[in-house]
Amino acid sequence: MDFIPYGRQWIDEEDINAVVEALKGGIITRGKWVEKFEGALAEYCGAKYCVVFNSGTSALVAAYRAVGLDRGDNFITSPITFVATANAGRVWGAGVRFGDIETDTGNLNPEGLENLIDEKTKLLVPVHYAGHPVDLEAFRKIADRHNLALVEDACHALGARYKNSKIGSAEYSDAVVFSFHPVKHITTGEGGAVLTNDRVVYKRLLMVRNNGITRNREEFLNSPDGDWYYEQHQLGFNFWLTDFQSALGYSQLKKLDFFVSHRREIAKLYSDLFKDNPYFDLPPERDYAFHSYHLYPIRLRESYKPLKGEIFKKLRQAGLGVQVHYIPVYRQPYYRNLGFKNFSLPKAEDFYLRELSLPIFPAMDDRLVEEVAKRVFNVFEELSPSSAGD
Ligand SMILES: *Cc1c(COP(=O)(O)O)cnc(C)c1O
């Protein structure tokens, strides 16, 4: 059988027709599809406002600024994330601090996090790793106690729930960020979104997306000298998502519940097939959580940790597109140079040495899931016992 990637998009005829229709509509960017997609996403998540962006990265950049992050401030996030979560604050001249994680979920641990807070700390950014929500109430309490903004990096967690609240409702946070990269729950090719219930944050998101410009007369600081007049109030970028991408997002969103329930079925089948195996631990689901399984991250047992390189190579040779999520961000040369030269966090390091992501995407049927499990077992069974240590 062919190579099985760890994730991939689901695009059907309905999606293709939606894009074609948008392309034929005359206005291919900054038009009605952007607003339609934003309205549908806000309604799905139960948030007041939604602004879409041309990537999850640009959505993070805009969200951090919109909640007030500025030069000289610092913010706290998880090292077990994509580099963009940290980079998005560097763009604004803010310093980043990394907190350690929970060993089983891989999420930023709220316990002990307050030790990292000082007078320059302005923002907390927990990441819903793999689609398993962080304990949002715990983060909200910390944010309230220290007067910090709270932004959720929910790029893995569209369709997930925390208690009775949908991720994206921004019930506990100032803003929630999604990505629509093809491996994520829904795709627009590249794309992202920020959801918020705060009108001021919403207005700032619009500005950052539009090169810092407003054309709204009520917001002008000076009097217009003609009908052409507009004002730039702050630094911004061109972060617009096109209309044909928004049409794709709108069409994809209709299938989101199916995508998520199918991902959950795949995860359940994996958990049955791998139950009581001696090689690795399976991803947990806390009582408060409804997991959306962007990833299915397994964690090697102690004696298999030293063999991760070999296991990864053999899984790839067996045609499995396994991945590692993630190299702790502070290990990247850019962050090493920024002052993290001798920095490491014990639980993040341990997680990194154990974690492997198995294929999970909506087009997988039971037969394919069973095929993956069979190949995984084959690889582990063929490891030479001596190399396993104990
Ligand atoms: C995908 C992802 C991003 C960035 O999204 P892009 O759309 O690729 O720019 C940020 N954070 C996390 C956790 C992600 O998985």
mmCIF file of C-alpha atoms and ligand atoms in Angstrom:
data_model
loop_
_atom_site.group_PDB
_atom_site.id
_atom_site.type_symbol
_atom_site.label_atom_id
_atom_site.label_comp_id
_atom_site.label_asym_id
_atom_site.label_seq_id
_atom_site.Cartn_x
_atom_site.Cartn_y
_atom_site.Cartn_z
ATOM 1 C CA MET A 1 0.000 0.000 0.000
ATOM 2 C CA ASP A 2 1.088 3.596 -0.637
ATOM 3 C CA PHE A 3 2.670 6.000 1.792
ATOM 4 C CA ILE A 4 0.158 7.083 4.450
ATOM 5 C CA PRO A 5 0.717 10.714 5.549
ATOM 6 C CA TYR A 6 0.083 11.850 9.151
ATOM 7 C CA GLY A 7 -2.570 14.243 7.940
ATOM 8 C CA ARG A 8 -4.176 15.460 4.743
ATOM 9 C CA GLN A 9 -7.084 17.524 3.478
ATOM 10 C CA TRP A 10 -10.510 16.299 2.397
ATOM 11 C CA ILE A 11 -11.688 18.198 -0.690
ATOM 12 C CA ASP A 12 -14.895 17.143 -2.452
ATOM 13 C CA GLU A 13 -16.921 18.343 -5.450
ATOM 14 C CA GLU A 14 -18.939 20.719 -3.287
ATOM 15 C CA ASP A 15 -15.713 22.451 -2.196
ATOM 16 C CA ILE A 16 -14.455 22.691 -5.767
ATOM 17 C CA ASN A 17 -17.779 24.140 -6.937
ATOM 18 C CA ALA A 18 -17.699 26.714 -4.131
ATOM 19 C CA VAL A 19 -14.248 27.916 -5.204
ATOM 20 C CA VAL A 20 -15.260 28.024 -8.878
ATOM 21 C CA GLU A 21 -18.355 30.031 -8.024
ATOM 22 C CA ALA A 22 -16.306 32.525 -6.014
ATOM 23 C CA LEU A 23 -13.777 32.870 -8.843
ATOM 24 C CA LYS A 24 -16.568 33.600 -11.308
ATOM 25 C CA GLY A 25 -18.063 36.199 -8.981
ATOM 26 C CA GLY A 26 -15.880 39.083 -10.207
ATOM 27 C CA ILE A 27 -14.577 40.145 -6.800
ATOM 28 C CA ILE A 28 -11.939 37.602 -5.842
ATOM 29 C CA THR A 29 -10.594 39.231 -2.680
ATOM 30 C CA ARG A 30 -11.972 41.452 0.148
ATOM 31 C CA GLY A 31 -15.524 40.628 -0.939
ATOM 32 C CA LYS A 32 -18.645 38.957 0.375
ATOM 33 C CA TRP A 33 -17.175 35.455 0.840
ATOM 34 C CA VAL A 34 -14.763 36.752 3.470
ATOM 35 C CA GLU A 35 -17.689 38.059 5.505
ATOM 36 C CA LYS A 36 -19.791 34.958 4.864
ATOM 37 C CA PHE A 37 -17.015 32.686 6.111
ATOM 38 C CA GLU A 38 -16.398 34.919 9.137
ATOM 39 C CA GLY A 39 -20.091 34.969 10.003
ATOM 40 C CA ALA A 40 -20.399 31.197 9.716
ATOM 41 C CA LEU A 41 -17.302 30.576 11.841
ATOM 42 C CA ALA A 42 -18.417 33.006 14.546
ATOM 43 C CA GLU A 43 -21.815 31.325 14.623
ATOM 44 C CA TYR A 44 -20.352 27.816 14.721
ATOM 45 C CA CYS A 45 -18.034 28.686 17.610
ATOM 46 C CA GLY A 46 -20.471 30.920 19.456
ATOM 47 C CA ALA A 47 -18.262 34.024 19.466
ATOM 48 C CA LYS A 48 -19.365 37.576 18.654
ATOM 49 C CA TYR A 49 -16.616 38.428 16.176
ATOM 50 C CA CYS A 50 -14.440 36.579 13.700
ATOM 51 C CA VAL A 51 -11.679 37.896 11.433
ATOM 52 C CA VAL A 52 -10.071 35.568 8.893
ATOM 53 C CA PHE A 53 -6.397 35.795 7.892
ATOM 54 C CA ASN A 54 -4.129 34.409 5.189
ATOM 55 C CA SER A 55 -2.447 32.011 7.646
ATOM 56 C CA GLY A 56 -2.618 30.806 11.218
ATOM 57 C CA THR A 57 0.702 32.575 11.709
ATOM 58 C CA SER A 58 -0.650 35.961 10.603
ATOM 59 C CA ALA A 59 -3.741 35.366 12.755
ATOM 60 C CA LEU A 60 -1.460 34.871 15.789
ATOM 61 C CA VAL A 61 0.553 38.004 14.931
ATOM 62 C CA ALA A 62 -2.632 40.070 14.717
ATOM 63 C CA ALA A 63 -4.186 38.549 17.830
ATOM 64 C CA TYR A 64 -1.171 39.303 20.037
ATOM 65 C CA ARG A 65 -1.167 42.947 18.915
ATOM 66 C CA ALA A 66 -4.939 43.226 19.221
ATOM 67 C CA VAL A 67 -4.855 42.204 22.888
ATOM 68 C CA GLY A 68 -2.172 44.806 23.524
ATOM 69 C CA LEU A 69 1.230 43.097 23.274
ATOM 70 C CA ASP A 70 3.948 45.692 22.622
ATOM 71 C CA ARG A 71 7.700 46.227 22.434
ATOM 72 C CA GLY A 72 9.448 45.428 25.711
ATOM 73 C CA ASP A 73 6.598 43.269 27.028
ATOM 74 C CA ASN A 74 6.929 39.546 27.447
ATOM 75 C CA PHE A 75 4.513 36.672 26.993
ATOM 76 C CA ILE A 76 4.406 33.059 28.151
ATOM 77 C CA THR A 77 3.737 30.033 25.984
ATOM 78 C CA SER A 78 4.443 26.327 25.552
ATOM 79 C CA PRO A 79 7.669 24.990 24.024
ATOM 80 C CA ILE A 80 5.716 22.028 22.582
ATOM 81 C CA THR A 81 4.201 23.928 19.673
ATOM 82 C CA PHE A 82 4.933 25.115 16.166
ATOM 83 C CA VAL A 83 7.505 27.938 16.129
ATOM 84 C CA ALA A 84 4.856 30.422 14.950
ATOM 85 C CA THR A 85 3.282 30.576 18.429
ATOM 86 C CA ALA A 86 6.483 32.126 19.789
ATOM 87 C CA ASN A 87 7.513 34.031 16.652
ATOM 88 C CA ALA A 88 4.217 35.931 16.506
ATOM 89 C CA GLY A 89 5.194 37.929 19.585
ATOM 90 C CA ARG A 90 8.806 38.463 18.489
ATOM 91 C CA VAL A 91 7.414 40.396 15.493
ATOM 92 C CA TRP A 92 6.152 43.045 17.941
ATOM 93 C CA GLY A 93 9.429 43.190 19.882
ATOM 94 C CA ALA A 94 8.165 41.180 22.845
ATOM 95 C CA GLY A 95 10.205 38.608 24.750
ATOM 96 C CA VAL A 96 9.057 35.005 25.052
ATOM 97 C CA ARG A 97 9.115 32.759 28.121
ATOM 98 C CA PHE A 98 8.481 29.028 27.985
ATOM 99 C CA GLY A 99 6.649 27.120 30.706
ATOM 100 C CA ASP A 100 6.864 23.369 31.174
ATOM 101 C CA ILE A 101 4.135 20.967 30.087
ATOM 102 C CA GLU A 102 1.881 18.210 31.424
ATOM 103 C CA THR A 103 3.518 14.840 30.690
ATOM 104 C CA ASP A 104 0.412 13.142 29.295
ATOM 105 C CA THR A 105 -1.511 15.806 27.336
ATOM 106 C CA GLY A 106 1.600 17.723 26.216
ATOM 107 C CA ASN A 107 -0.222 20.940 27.139
ATOM 108 C CA LEU A 108 1.329 23.898 28.935
ATOM 109 C CA ASN A 109 0.989 23.223 32.666
ATOM 110 C CA PRO A 110 -0.782 26.023 34.546
ATOM 111 C CA GLU A 111 0.857 24.804 37.774
ATOM 112 C CA GLY A 112 4.066 26.654 38.491
ATOM 113 C CA LEU A 113 3.472 29.039 35.608
ATOM 114 C CA GLU A 114 3.135 32.060 37.875
ATOM 115 C CA ASN A 115 6.856 31.847 38.708
ATOM 116 C CA LEU A 116 7.523 33.090 35.170
ATOM 117 C CA ILE A 117 5.385 36.209 35.518
ATOM 118 C CA ASP A 118 7.006 39.595 36.151
ATOM 119 C CA GLU A 119 5.928 43.240 35.724
ATOM 120 C CA LYS A 120 6.589 43.071 31.953
ATOM 121 C CA THR A 121 4.442 39.997 31.358
ATOM 122 C CA LYS A 122 1.342 40.919 29.357
ATOM 123 C CA LEU A 123 0.070 37.764 27.732
ATOM 124 C CA LEU A 124 -0.458 34.022 28.213
ATOM 125 C CA VAL A 125 -0.695 31.762 25.157
ATOM 126 C CA PRO A 126 -1.587 28.153 25.962
ATOM 127 C CA VAL A 127 -1.757 25.779 22.974
ATOM 128 C CA HIS A 128 -4.488 23.117 22.767
ATOM 129 C CA TYR A 129 -1.927 20.491 21.807
ATOM 130 C CA ALA A 130 -3.132 17.819 19.354
ATOM 131 C CA GLY A 131 -6.714 19.060 19.845
ATOM 132 C CA HIS A 132 -6.890 18.350 23.587
ATOM 133 C CA PRO A 133 -8.030 21.572 25.309
ATOM 134 C CA VAL A 134 -5.913 23.055 28.082
ATOM 135 C CA ASP A 135 -7.596 23.651 31.433
ATOM 136 C CA LEU A 136 -8.963 27.042 30.423
ATOM 137 C CA GLU A 137 -10.375 27.913 33.839
ATOM 138 C CA ALA A 138 -6.930 27.536 35.411
ATOM 139 C CA PHE A 139 -5.378 29.842 32.803
ATOM 140 C CA ARG A 140 -8.202 32.375 33.187
ATOM 141 C CA LYS A 141 -7.554 32.517 36.935
ATOM 142 C CA ILE A 142 -3.848 33.177 36.421
ATOM 143 C CA ALA A 143 -4.604 35.836 33.792
ATOM 144 C CA ASP A 144 -7.079 37.576 36.125
ATOM 145 C CA ARG A 145 -4.750 37.429 39.114
ATOM 146 C CA HIS A 146 -1.936 39.136 37.174
ATOM 147 C CA ASN A 147 -3.970 41.253 34.782
ATOM 148 C CA LEU A 148 -2.731 39.422 31.682
ATOM 149 C CA ALA A 149 -4.349 38.922 28.309
ATOM 150 C CA LEU A 150 -5.154 35.311 27.383
ATOM 151 C CA VAL A 151 -4.947 34.104 23.772
ATOM 152 C CA GLU A 152 -5.641 30.461 22.882
ATOM 153 C CA ASP A 153 -3.503 28.960 20.124
ATOM 154 C CA ALA A 154 -6.307 26.668 18.964
ATOM 155 C CA CYS A 155 -4.718 25.751 15.616
ATOM 156 C CA HIS A 156 -5.155 22.065 16.570
ATOM 157 C CA ALA A 157 -8.515 22.399 18.248
ATOM 158 C CA LEU A 158 -11.297 23.513 15.915
ATOM 159 C CA GLY A 159 -14.282 21.357 16.866
ATOM 160 C CA ALA A 160 -12.950 20.591 20.360
ATOM 161 C CA ARG A 161 -14.786 21.522 23.564
ATOM 162 C CA TYR A 162 -13.787 22.552 27.063
ATOM 163 C CA LYS A 163 -16.573 21.566 29.503
ATOM 164 C CA ASN A 164 -19.722 22.874 27.791
ATOM 165 C CA SER A 165 -17.925 25.480 25.803
ATOM 166 C CA LYS A 166 -16.758 25.198 22.203
ATOM 167 C CA ILE A 167 -13.117 26.066 21.559
ATOM 168 C CA GLY A 168 -13.471 29.281 19.583
ATOM 169 C CA SER A 169 -16.259 30.708 21.744
ATOM 170 C CA ALA A 170 -13.594 32.793 23.578
ATOM 171 C CA GLU A 171 -15.657 32.276 26.716
ATOM 172 C CA TYR A 172 -12.483 32.100 28.830
ATOM 173 C CA SER A 173 -10.051 34.129 26.742
ATOM 174 C CA ASP A 174 -9.532 37.418 24.916
ATOM 175 C CA ALA A 175 -8.992 35.762 21.551
ATOM 176 C CA VAL A 176 -8.794 32.319 19.946
ATOM 177 C CA VAL A 177 -6.622 31.529 16.916
ATOM 178 C CA PHE A 178 -7.223 28.841 14.264
ATOM 179 C CA SER A 179 -5.225 27.648 11.237
ATOM 180 C CA PHE A 180 -6.631 26.311 7.960
ATOM 181 C CA HIS A 181 -3.464 24.662 6.667
ATOM 182 C CA PRO A 182 -4.328 21.432 4.787
ATOM 183 C CA VAL A 183 -3.419 19.149 7.729
ATOM 184 C CA LYS A 184 -5.762 21.023 10.105
ATOM 185 C CA HIS A 185 -9.482 20.308 10.668
ATOM 186 C CA ILE A 186 -10.718 22.416 7.767
ATOM 187 C CA THR A 187 -8.591 24.013 5.061
ATOM 188 C CA THR A 188 -8.421 27.077 2.833
ATOM 189 C CA GLY A 189 -5.005 26.082 1.409
ATOM 190 C CA GLU A 190 -3.314 28.588 3.689
ATOM 191 C CA GLY A 191 -5.455 30.509 6.146
ATOM 192 C CA GLY A 192 -6.394 31.287 9.699
ATOM 193 C CA ALA A 193 -8.878 33.100 11.921
ATOM 194 C CA VAL A 194 -9.214 34.921 15.214
ATOM 195 C CA LEU A 195 -12.406 34.832 17.283
ATOM 196 C CA THR A 196 -13.202 37.257 20.075
ATOM 197 C CA ASN A 197 -16.096 38.745 22.024
ATOM 198 C CA ASP A 198 -14.307 42.050 22.563
ATOM 199 C CA ARG A 199 -15.198 44.857 20.155
ATOM 200 C CA VAL A 200 -11.916 46.713 20.719
ATOM 201 C CA VAL A 201 -9.894 43.574 19.965
ATOM 202 C CA TYR A 202 -12.040 43.013 16.867
ATOM 203 C CA LYS A 203 -11.370 46.527 15.556
ATOM 204 C CA ARG A 204 -7.629 46.107 16.055
ATOM 205 C CA LEU A 205 -7.656 42.755 14.257
ATOM 206 C CA LEU A 206 -9.248 44.426 11.235
ATOM 207 C CA MET A 207 -6.594 47.122 11.292
ATOM 208 C CA VAL A 208 -3.593 44.790 11.549
ATOM 209 C CA ARG A 209 -5.012 42.766 8.641
ATOM 210 C CA ASN A 210 -5.336 45.906 6.547
ATOM 211 C CA ASN A 211 -1.862 47.523 6.843
ATOM 212 C CA GLY A 212 -2.962 49.415 9.973
ATOM 213 C CA ILE A 213 -5.447 51.418 7.902
ATOM 214 C CA THR A 214 -8.990 52.513 8.680
ATOM 215 C CA ARG A 215 -11.472 53.958 6.196
ATOM 216 C CA ASN A 216 -14.107 54.502 8.857
ATOM 217 C CA ARG A 217 -14.720 58.280 9.209
ATOM 218 C CA GLU A 218 -15.779 57.893 12.833
ATOM 219 C CA GLU A 219 -12.308 56.601 13.685
ATOM 220 C CA PHE A 220 -10.311 59.333 11.914
ATOM 221 C CA LEU A 221 -7.916 61.312 14.081
ATOM 222 C CA ASN A 222 -7.655 64.173 11.553
ATOM 223 C CA SER A 223 -10.280 65.717 9.324
ATOM 224 C CA PRO A 224 -10.438 64.250 5.818
ATOM 225 C CA ASP A 225 -9.216 66.486 2.987
ATOM 226 C CA GLY A 226 -11.225 64.538 0.405
ATOM 227 C CA ASP A 227 -13.260 61.418 -0.230
ATOM 228 C CA TRP A 228 -10.082 59.471 -0.977
ATOM 229 C CA TYR A 229 -8.901 59.972 2.590
ATOM 230 C CA TYR A 230 -7.870 57.113 4.862
ATOM 231 C CA GLU A 231 -5.657 56.894 7.925
ATOM 232 C CA GLN A 232 -3.001 54.495 9.116
ATOM 233 C CA HIS A 233 -3.028 54.284 12.902
ATOM 234 C CA GLN A 234 -0.570 51.528 13.604
ATOM 235 C CA LEU A 235 1.774 48.999 12.025
ATOM 236 C CA GLY A 236 -0.097 46.406 10.014
ATOM 237 C CA PHE A 237 0.298 44.040 7.103
ATOM 238 C CA ASN A 238 -1.661 42.607 4.191
ATOM 239 C CA PHE A 239 -3.069 39.596 6.002
ATOM 240 C CA TRP A 240 -6.262 39.211 3.907
ATOM 241 C CA LEU A 241 -7.663 35.816 3.009
ATOM 242 C CA THR A 242 -8.967 35.818 -0.603
ATOM 243 C CA ASP A 243 -12.638 35.343 -1.438
ATOM 244 C CA PHE A 244 -12.076 32.046 -3.233
ATOM 245 C CA GLN A 245 -10.230 30.720 -0.192
ATOM 246 C CA SER A 246 -13.020 31.987 2.055
ATOM 247 C CA ALA A 247 -15.573 30.219 -0.155
ATOM 248 C CA LEU A 248 -13.578 27.021 0.322
ATOM 249 C CA GLY A 249 -13.525 27.588 4.085
ATOM 250 C CA TYR A 250 -17.269 28.209 4.122
ATOM 251 C CA SER A 251 -17.868 24.960 2.249
ATOM 252 C CA GLN A 252 -15.412 23.024 4.455
ATOM 253 C CA LEU A 253 -17.032 24.310 7.652
ATOM 254 C CA LYS A 254 -20.267 22.491 6.730
ATOM 255 C CA LYS A 255 -18.318 19.231 7.019
ATOM 256 C CA LEU A 256 -16.458 20.061 10.230
ATOM 257 C CA ASP A 257 -18.670 18.040 12.575
ATOM 258 C CA PHE A 258 -18.269 15.031 10.301
ATOM 259 C CA PHE A 259 -14.482 15.549 10.175
ATOM 260 C CA VAL A 260 -14.226 15.748 13.965
ATOM 261 C CA SER A 261 -16.493 12.780 14.678
ATOM 262 C CA HIS A 262 -14.560 10.730 12.151
ATOM 263 C CA ARG A 263 -11.230 11.713 13.727
ATOM 264 C CA ARG A 264 -12.645 10.652 17.091
ATOM 265 C CA GLU A 265 -13.673 7.283 15.663
ATOM 266 C CA ILE A 266 -10.183 6.734 14.263
ATOM 267 C CA ALA A 267 -8.672 7.626 17.649
ATOM 268 C CA LYS A 268 -11.037 5.212 19.371
ATOM 269 C CA LEU A 269 -10.117 2.409 16.996
ATOM 270 C CA TYR A 270 -6.387 3.100 17.534
ATOM 271 C CA SER A 271 -6.953 3.058 21.285
ATOM 272 C CA ASP A 272 -8.662 -0.344 21.025
ATOM 273 C CA LEU A 273 -5.994 -1.785 18.734
ATOM 274 C CA PHE A 274 -3.119 -0.477 20.883
ATOM 275 C CA LYS A 275 -4.743 -1.223 24.244
ATOM 276 C CA ASP A 276 -2.276 -2.706 26.791
ATOM 277 C CA ASN A 277 0.625 -2.630 24.337
ATOM 278 C CA PRO A 278 4.080 -2.777 25.986
ATOM 279 C CA TYR A 279 5.722 -0.172 23.739
ATOM 280 C CA PHE A 280 3.993 3.189 24.127
ATOM 281 C CA ASP A 281 1.309 5.212 25.947
ATOM 282 C CA LEU A 282 -1.784 6.581 24.227
ATOM 283 C CA PRO A 283 -3.153 10.145 24.233
ATOM 284 C CA PRO A 284 -5.456 10.821 27.203
ATOM 285 C CA GLU A 285 -8.788 12.652 27.260
ATOM 286 C CA ARG A 286 -9.508 14.506 30.492
ATOM 287 C CA ASP A 287 -13.013 14.595 31.991
ATOM 288 C CA TYR A 288 -13.376 18.263 31.039
ATOM 289 C CA ALA A 289 -12.277 17.667 27.441
ATOM 290 C CA PHE A 290 -13.848 16.821 24.109
ATOM 291 C CA HIS A 291 -10.741 16.049 22.038
ATOM 292 C CA SER A 292 -10.746 16.948 18.344
ATOM 293 C CA TYR A 293 -7.683 14.783 17.485
ATOM 294 C CA HIS A 294 -5.788 16.965 15.058
ATOM 295 C CA LEU A 295 -2.973 14.563 16.000
ATOM 296 C CA TYR A 296 -2.750 11.094 17.494
ATOM 297 C CA PRO A 297 0.448 11.448 19.563
ATOM 298 C CA ILE A 298 1.865 8.309 21.136
ATOM 299 C CA ARG A 299 4.613 8.409 23.809
ATOM 300 C CA LEU A 300 7.328 5.741 23.838
ATOM 301 C CA ARG A 301 7.884 3.876 27.105
ATOM 302 C CA GLU A 302 11.151 4.476 28.926
ATOM 303 C CA SER A 303 13.077 1.531 27.394
ATOM 304 C CA TYR A 304 12.095 2.551 23.840
ATOM 305 C CA LYS A 305 13.065 6.196 24.257
ATOM 306 C CA PRO A 306 16.693 5.620 23.164
ATOM 307 C CA LEU A 307 15.388 3.884 20.020
ATOM 308 C CA LYS A 308 13.202 6.715 18.801
ATOM 309 C CA GLY A 309 15.468 7.529 15.851
ATOM 310 C CA GLU A 310 15.454 3.915 14.699
ATOM 311 C CA ILE A 311 11.707 3.501 15.293
ATOM 312 C CA PHE A 312 10.951 6.682 13.337
ATOM 313 C CA LYS A 313 13.127 5.512 10.427
ATOM 314 C CA LYS A 314 11.496 2.077 10.345
ATOM 315 C CA LEU A 315 7.966 3.468 10.530
ATOM 316 C CA ARG A 316 8.817 5.715 7.567
ATOM 317 C CA GLN A 317 10.287 2.730 5.709
ATOM 318 C CA ALA A 318 7.004 0.918 6.410
ATOM 319 C CA GLY A 319 5.221 3.724 4.550
ATOM 320 C CA LEU A 320 3.876 5.540 7.595
ATOM 321 C CA GLY A 321 4.177 9.341 7.477
ATOM 322 C CA VAL A 322 4.854 9.637 11.181
ATOM 323 C CA GLN A 323 5.973 13.023 12.486
ATOM 324 C CA VAL A 324 7.365 14.492 15.685
ATOM 325 C CA HIS A 325 5.305 17.286 17.287
ATOM 326 C CA TYR A 326 7.401 19.131 18.306
ATOM 327 C CA ILE A 327 11.073 19.924 18.751
ATOM 328 C CA PRO A 328 10.878 22.200 21.846
ATOM 329 C CA VAL A 329 10.888 25.722 20.392
ATOM 330 C CA TYR A 330 13.717 26.909 22.681
ATOM 331 C CA ARG A 331 16.008 24.364 20.961
ATOM 332 C CA GLN A 332 15.789 26.246 17.659
ATOM 333 C CA PRO A 333 18.993 28.150 16.798
ATOM 334 C CA TYR A 334 17.038 31.403 16.565
ATOM 335 C CA TYR A 335 15.880 31.024 20.188
ATOM 336 C CA ARG A 336 19.240 29.647 21.350
ATOM 337 C CA ASN A 337 20.749 32.925 20.105
ATOM 338 C CA LEU A 338 18.069 34.878 21.907
ATOM 339 C CA GLY A 339 19.211 33.716 25.340
ATOM 340 C CA PHE A 340 17.973 30.125 25.539
ATOM 341 C CA LYS A 341 21.470 28.676 25.010
ATOM 342 C CA ASN A 342 21.538 26.491 28.132
ATOM 343 C CA PHE A 343 17.807 26.434 28.657
ATOM 344 C CA SER A 344 15.742 23.268 28.896
ATOM 345 C CA LEU A 345 12.526 22.156 30.555
ATOM 346 C CA PRO A 346 12.540 18.570 31.878
ATOM 347 C CA LYS A 347 9.028 17.551 30.900
ATOM 348 C CA ALA A 348 9.166 19.180 27.474
ATOM 349 C CA GLU A 349 12.501 17.425 26.837
ATOM 350 C CA ASP A 350 11.123 14.068 27.953
ATOM 351 C CA PHE A 351 7.988 14.517 25.819
ATOM 352 C CA TYR A 352 10.155 15.347 22.812
ATOM 353 C CA LEU A 353 12.203 12.167 23.286
ATOM 354 C CA ARG A 354 9.056 10.021 23.428
ATOM 355 C CA GLU A 355 6.497 11.543 21.078
ATOM 356 C CA LEU A 356 5.495 10.250 17.626
ATOM 357 C CA SER A 357 2.370 11.296 15.703
ATOM 358 C CA LEU A 358 0.546 8.521 13.846
ATOM 359 C CA PRO A 359 -1.555 9.162 10.724
ATOM 360 C CA ILE A 360 -5.028 10.547 11.430
ATOM 361 C CA PHE A 361 -7.255 12.270 8.851
ATOM 362 C CA PRO A 362 -10.935 12.011 7.883
ATOM 363 C CA ALA A 363 -10.424 9.911 4.740
ATOM 364 C CA MET A 364 -8.999 6.996 6.768
ATOM 365 C CA ASP A 365 -11.384 4.051 6.913
ATOM 366 C CA ASP A 366 -11.237 1.242 9.501
ATOM 367 C CA ARG A 367 -9.218 -0.936 7.178
ATOM 368 C CA LEU A 368 -6.531 1.738 6.812
ATOM 369 C CA VAL A 369 -6.411 2.353 10.569
ATOM 370 C CA GLU A 370 -5.950 -1.384 11.113
ATOM 371 C CA GLU A 371 -3.249 -1.414 8.438
ATOM 372 C CA VAL A 372 -1.366 1.376 10.253
ATOM 373 C CA ALA A 373 -1.641 -0.487 13.567
ATOM 374 C CA LYS A 374 -0.348 -3.681 11.936
ATOM 375 C CA ARG A 375 2.688 -1.900 10.486
ATOM 376 C CA VAL A 376 3.362 -0.178 13.832
ATOM 377 C CA PHE A 377 3.292 -3.522 15.671
ATOM 378 C CA ASN A 378 5.570 -5.074 13.034
ATOM 379 C CA VAL A 379 8.158 -2.343 13.526
ATOM 380 C CA PHE A 380 8.165 -2.694 17.327
ATOM 381 C CA GLU A 381 8.193 -6.496 17.238
ATOM 382 C CA GLU A 382 11.217 -6.507 14.917
ATOM 383 C CA LEU A 383 13.333 -4.238 17.118
ATOM 384 C CA SER A 384 16.244 -6.286 18.431
ATOM 385 C CA PRO A 385 15.507 -6.972 22.110
ATOM 386 C CA SER A 386 19.074 -6.103 23.107
ATOM 387 C CA SER A 387 18.648 -2.612 21.705
ATOM 388 C CA ALA A 388 15.590 -2.101 23.892
ATOM 389 C CA GLY A 389 17.780 -1.845 26.992
ATOM 390 C CA ASP A 390 15.679 -3.736 29.503
HETATM 391 C C1 LIG B 1 -0.445 25.180 12.183
HETATM 392 C C2 LIG B 1 -0.077 25.886 13.424
HETATM 393 C C3 LIG B 1 0.246 27.252 13.474
HETATM 394 C C4 LIG B 1 0.450 28.104 12.262
HETATM 395 O O1 LIG B 1 -0.499 28.027 11.320
HETATM 396 P P1 LIG B 1 -0.169 28.272 9.777
HETATM 397 O O2 LIG B 1 -1.534 28.319 9.184
HETATM 398 O O3 LIG B 1 0.658 27.130 9.295
HETATM 399 O O4 LIG B 1 0.538 29.575 9.665
HETATM 400 C C5 LIG B 1 0.455 27.826 14.712
HETATM 401 N N1 LIG B 1 0.395 27.126 15.844
HETATM 402 C C6 LIG B 1 0.137 25.801 15.830
HETATM 403 C C7 LIG B 1 0.077 25.076 17.126
HETATM 404 C C8 LIG B 1 -0.088 25.151 14.625
HETATM 405 O O5 LIG B 1 -0.310 23.829 14.615
#
